[in-house]
Backbone as JSON, one array per atom type, in Angstrom:
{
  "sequence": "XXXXXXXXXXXXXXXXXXXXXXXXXXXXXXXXXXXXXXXXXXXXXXXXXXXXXXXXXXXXXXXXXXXXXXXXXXXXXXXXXXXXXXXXXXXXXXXXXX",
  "N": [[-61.83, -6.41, -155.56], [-59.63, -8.06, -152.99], [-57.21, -10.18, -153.76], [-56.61, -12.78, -151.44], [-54.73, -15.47, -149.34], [-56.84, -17.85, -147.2], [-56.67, -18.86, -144.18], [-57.06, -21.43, -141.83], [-58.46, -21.46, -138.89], [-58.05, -23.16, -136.7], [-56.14, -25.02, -136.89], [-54.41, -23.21, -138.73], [-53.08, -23.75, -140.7], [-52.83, -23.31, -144.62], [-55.75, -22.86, -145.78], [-57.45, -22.25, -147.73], [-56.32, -20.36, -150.95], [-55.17, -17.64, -152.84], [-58.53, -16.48, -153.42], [-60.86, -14.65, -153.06], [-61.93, -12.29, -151.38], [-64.45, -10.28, -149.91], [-64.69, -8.15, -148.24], [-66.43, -6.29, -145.46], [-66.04, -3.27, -143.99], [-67.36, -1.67, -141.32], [-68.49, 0.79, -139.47], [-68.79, 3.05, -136.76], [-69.21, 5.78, -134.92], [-68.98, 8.69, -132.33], [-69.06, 11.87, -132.12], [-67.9, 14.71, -130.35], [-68.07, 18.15, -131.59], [-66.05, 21.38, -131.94], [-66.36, 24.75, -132.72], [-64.96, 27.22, -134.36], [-65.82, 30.96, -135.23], [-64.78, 33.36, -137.09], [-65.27, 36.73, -138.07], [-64.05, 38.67, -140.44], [-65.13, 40.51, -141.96], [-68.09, 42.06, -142.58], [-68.94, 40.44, -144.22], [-67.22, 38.27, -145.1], [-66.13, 35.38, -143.6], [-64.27, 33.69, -141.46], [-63.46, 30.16, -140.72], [-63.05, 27.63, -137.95], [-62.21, 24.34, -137.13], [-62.91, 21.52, -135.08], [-63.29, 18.32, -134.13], [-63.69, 15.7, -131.86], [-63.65, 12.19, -130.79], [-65.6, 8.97, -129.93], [-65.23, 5.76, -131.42], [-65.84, 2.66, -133.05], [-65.22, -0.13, -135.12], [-66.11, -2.72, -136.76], [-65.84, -6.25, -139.38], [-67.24, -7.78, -141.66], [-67.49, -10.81, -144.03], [-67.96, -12.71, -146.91], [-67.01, -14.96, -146.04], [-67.01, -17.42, -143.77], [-65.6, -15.76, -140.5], [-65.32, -17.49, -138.33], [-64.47, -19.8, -138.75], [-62.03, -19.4, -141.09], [-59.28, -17.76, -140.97], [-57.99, -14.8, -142.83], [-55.56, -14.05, -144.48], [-53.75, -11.24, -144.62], [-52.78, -8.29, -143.33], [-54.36, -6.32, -143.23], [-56.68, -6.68, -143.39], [-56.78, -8.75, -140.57], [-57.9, -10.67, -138.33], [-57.07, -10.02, -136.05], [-57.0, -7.22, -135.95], [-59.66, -6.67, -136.41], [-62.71, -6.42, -134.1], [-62.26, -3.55, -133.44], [-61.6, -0.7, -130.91], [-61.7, 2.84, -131.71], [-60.68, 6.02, -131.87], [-61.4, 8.97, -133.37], [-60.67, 11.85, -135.07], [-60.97, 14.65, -136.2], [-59.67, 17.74, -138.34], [-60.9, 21.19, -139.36], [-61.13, 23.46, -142.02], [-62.64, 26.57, -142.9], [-63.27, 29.02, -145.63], [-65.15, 31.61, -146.27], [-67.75, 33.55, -148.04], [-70.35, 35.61, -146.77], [-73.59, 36.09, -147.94], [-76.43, 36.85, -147.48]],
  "CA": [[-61.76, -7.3, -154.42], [-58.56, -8.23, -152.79], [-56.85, -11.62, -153.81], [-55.3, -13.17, -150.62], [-55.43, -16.79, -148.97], [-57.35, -18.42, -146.06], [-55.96, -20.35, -143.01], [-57.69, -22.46, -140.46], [-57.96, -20.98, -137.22], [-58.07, -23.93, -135.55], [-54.51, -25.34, -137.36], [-52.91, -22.6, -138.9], [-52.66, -24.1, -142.07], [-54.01, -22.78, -145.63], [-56.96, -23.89, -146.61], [-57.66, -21.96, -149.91], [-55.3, -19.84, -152.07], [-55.61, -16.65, -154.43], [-59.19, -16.49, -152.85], [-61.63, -12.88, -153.32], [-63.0, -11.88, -150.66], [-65.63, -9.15, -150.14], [-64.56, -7.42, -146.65], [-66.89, -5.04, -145.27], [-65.91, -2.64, -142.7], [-68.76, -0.94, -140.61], [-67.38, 1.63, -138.34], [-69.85, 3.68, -136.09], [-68.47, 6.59, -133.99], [-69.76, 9.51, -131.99], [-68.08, 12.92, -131.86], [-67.88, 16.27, -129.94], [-67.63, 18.74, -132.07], [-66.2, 22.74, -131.34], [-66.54, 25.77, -134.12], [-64.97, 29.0, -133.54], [-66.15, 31.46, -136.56], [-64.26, 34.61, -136.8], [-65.72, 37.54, -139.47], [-63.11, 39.62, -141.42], [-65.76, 41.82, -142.52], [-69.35, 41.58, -142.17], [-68.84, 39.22, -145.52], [-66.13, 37.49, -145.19], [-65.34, 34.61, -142.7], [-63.06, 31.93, -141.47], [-64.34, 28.97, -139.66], [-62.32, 26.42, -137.59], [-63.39, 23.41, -136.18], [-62.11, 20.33, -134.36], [-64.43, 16.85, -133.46], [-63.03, 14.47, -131.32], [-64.5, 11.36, -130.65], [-65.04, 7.43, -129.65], [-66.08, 4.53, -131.89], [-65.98, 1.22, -133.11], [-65.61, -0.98, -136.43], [-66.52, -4.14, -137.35], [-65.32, -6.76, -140.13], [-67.33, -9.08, -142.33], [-66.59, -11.0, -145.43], [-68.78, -13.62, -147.63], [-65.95, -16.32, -145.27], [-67.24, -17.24, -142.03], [-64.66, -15.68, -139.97], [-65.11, -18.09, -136.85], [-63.59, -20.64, -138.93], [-61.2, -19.01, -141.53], [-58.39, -16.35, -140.48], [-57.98, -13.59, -143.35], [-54.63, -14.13, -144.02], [-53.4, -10.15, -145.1], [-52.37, -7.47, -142.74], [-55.11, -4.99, -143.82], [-58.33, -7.7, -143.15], [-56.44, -9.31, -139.9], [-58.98, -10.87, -137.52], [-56.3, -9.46, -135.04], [-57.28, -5.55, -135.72], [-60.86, -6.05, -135.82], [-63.18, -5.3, -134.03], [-61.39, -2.61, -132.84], [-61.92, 0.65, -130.85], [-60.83, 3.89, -132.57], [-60.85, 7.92, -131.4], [-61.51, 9.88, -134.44], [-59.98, 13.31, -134.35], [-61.03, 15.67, -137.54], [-59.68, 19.28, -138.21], [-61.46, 21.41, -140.43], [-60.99, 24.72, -141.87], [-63.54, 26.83, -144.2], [-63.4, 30.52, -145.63], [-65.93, 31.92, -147.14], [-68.95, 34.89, -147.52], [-72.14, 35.73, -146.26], [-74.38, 36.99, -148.89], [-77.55, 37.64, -146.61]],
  "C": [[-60.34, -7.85, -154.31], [-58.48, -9.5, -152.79], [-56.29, -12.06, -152.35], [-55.83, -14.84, -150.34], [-55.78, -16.72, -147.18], [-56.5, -19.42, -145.04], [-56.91, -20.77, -141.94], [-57.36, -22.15, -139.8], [-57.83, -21.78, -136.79], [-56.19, -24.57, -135.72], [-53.7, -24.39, -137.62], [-52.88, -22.61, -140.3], [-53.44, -23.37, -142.87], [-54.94, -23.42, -146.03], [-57.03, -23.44, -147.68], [-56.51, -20.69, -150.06], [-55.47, -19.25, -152.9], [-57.12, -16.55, -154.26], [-59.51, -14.89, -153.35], [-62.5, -13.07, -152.85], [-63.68, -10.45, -150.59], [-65.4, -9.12, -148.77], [-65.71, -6.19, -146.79], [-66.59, -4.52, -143.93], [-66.82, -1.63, -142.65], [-67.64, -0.11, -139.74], [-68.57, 3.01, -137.6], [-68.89, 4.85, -134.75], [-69.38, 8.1, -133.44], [-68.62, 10.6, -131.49], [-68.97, 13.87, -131.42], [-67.26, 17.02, -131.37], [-67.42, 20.02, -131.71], [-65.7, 23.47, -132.51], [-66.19, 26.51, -133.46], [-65.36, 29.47, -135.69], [-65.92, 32.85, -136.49], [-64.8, 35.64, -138.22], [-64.47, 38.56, -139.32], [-63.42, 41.06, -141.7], [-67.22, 41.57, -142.3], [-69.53, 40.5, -143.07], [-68.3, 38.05, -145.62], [-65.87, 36.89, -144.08], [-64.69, 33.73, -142.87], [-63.89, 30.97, -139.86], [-63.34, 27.57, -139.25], [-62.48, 25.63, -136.86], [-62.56, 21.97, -135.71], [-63.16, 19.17, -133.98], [-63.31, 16.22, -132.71], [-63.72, 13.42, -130.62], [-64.39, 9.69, -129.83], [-65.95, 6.55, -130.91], [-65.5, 3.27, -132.38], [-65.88, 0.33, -134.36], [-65.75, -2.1, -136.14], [-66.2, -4.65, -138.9], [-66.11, -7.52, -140.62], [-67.12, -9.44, -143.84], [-67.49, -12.17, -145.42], [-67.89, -15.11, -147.12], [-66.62, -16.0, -143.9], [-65.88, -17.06, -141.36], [-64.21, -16.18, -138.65], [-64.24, -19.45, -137.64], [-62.36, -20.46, -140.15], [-60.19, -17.75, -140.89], [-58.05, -15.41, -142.26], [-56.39, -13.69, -143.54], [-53.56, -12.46, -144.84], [-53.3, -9.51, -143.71], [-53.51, -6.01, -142.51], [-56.5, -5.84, -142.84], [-57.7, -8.79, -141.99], [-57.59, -9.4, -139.34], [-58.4, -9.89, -135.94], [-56.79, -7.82, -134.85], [-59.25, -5.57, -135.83], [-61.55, -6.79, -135.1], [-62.63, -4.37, -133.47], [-62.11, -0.94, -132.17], [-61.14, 1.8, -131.38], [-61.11, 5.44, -131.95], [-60.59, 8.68, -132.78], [-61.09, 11.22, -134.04], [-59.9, 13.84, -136.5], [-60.76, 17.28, -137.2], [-60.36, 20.08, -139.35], [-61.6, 22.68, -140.28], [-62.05, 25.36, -143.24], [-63.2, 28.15, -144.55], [-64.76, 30.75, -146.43], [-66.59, 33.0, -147.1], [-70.09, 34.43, -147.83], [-72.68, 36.55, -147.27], [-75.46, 37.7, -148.22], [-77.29, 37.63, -144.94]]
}
């Protein structure tokens, strides 16, 4: 768990110091995905594939975050909740036994 300190949204100021919080990020997304699958031999293929997507995270932490701010770069209140576009490439080789 990451040490950092707390500030008061409403002031600014720190309230606590050297602090361990328990962030959890949720993150929910929904992708297209497209496969091409080329054979070599009747055995042997290659498989290449692309998703691209939309979704969404979310932030909580054992700190109510309506009245503390997070004060790190990583666990900003500023980046979440945030929307995100996932984009995976993915390559396989392999063989067909049957």
């Amino acid at each position: 768990m990451p040490s950092v300190n707390l500030l008061n949204r409403e002031t600014g100021e720190v309230a606590m110091t050297g602090v361990a919080v328990d962030p959890l990020g949720i993150g929910n997304d929904v992708t297209l995905g497209y496969r091409l699958r080329l054979y070599a031999t009747n055995a042997l293929f290659f498989e290449g594939s692309l998703n691209l997507g939309l979704g969404y995270r979310t932030l909580s932490s054992n700190y109510d975050l309506k009245t503390y701010v997070i004060d790190d770069m990583s666990f900003n209140a500023d980046r979440w909740p945030i929307l995100f576009i996932p984009m995976r490439l993915g390559f396989r080789m392999g063989i067909t036994l049957f």
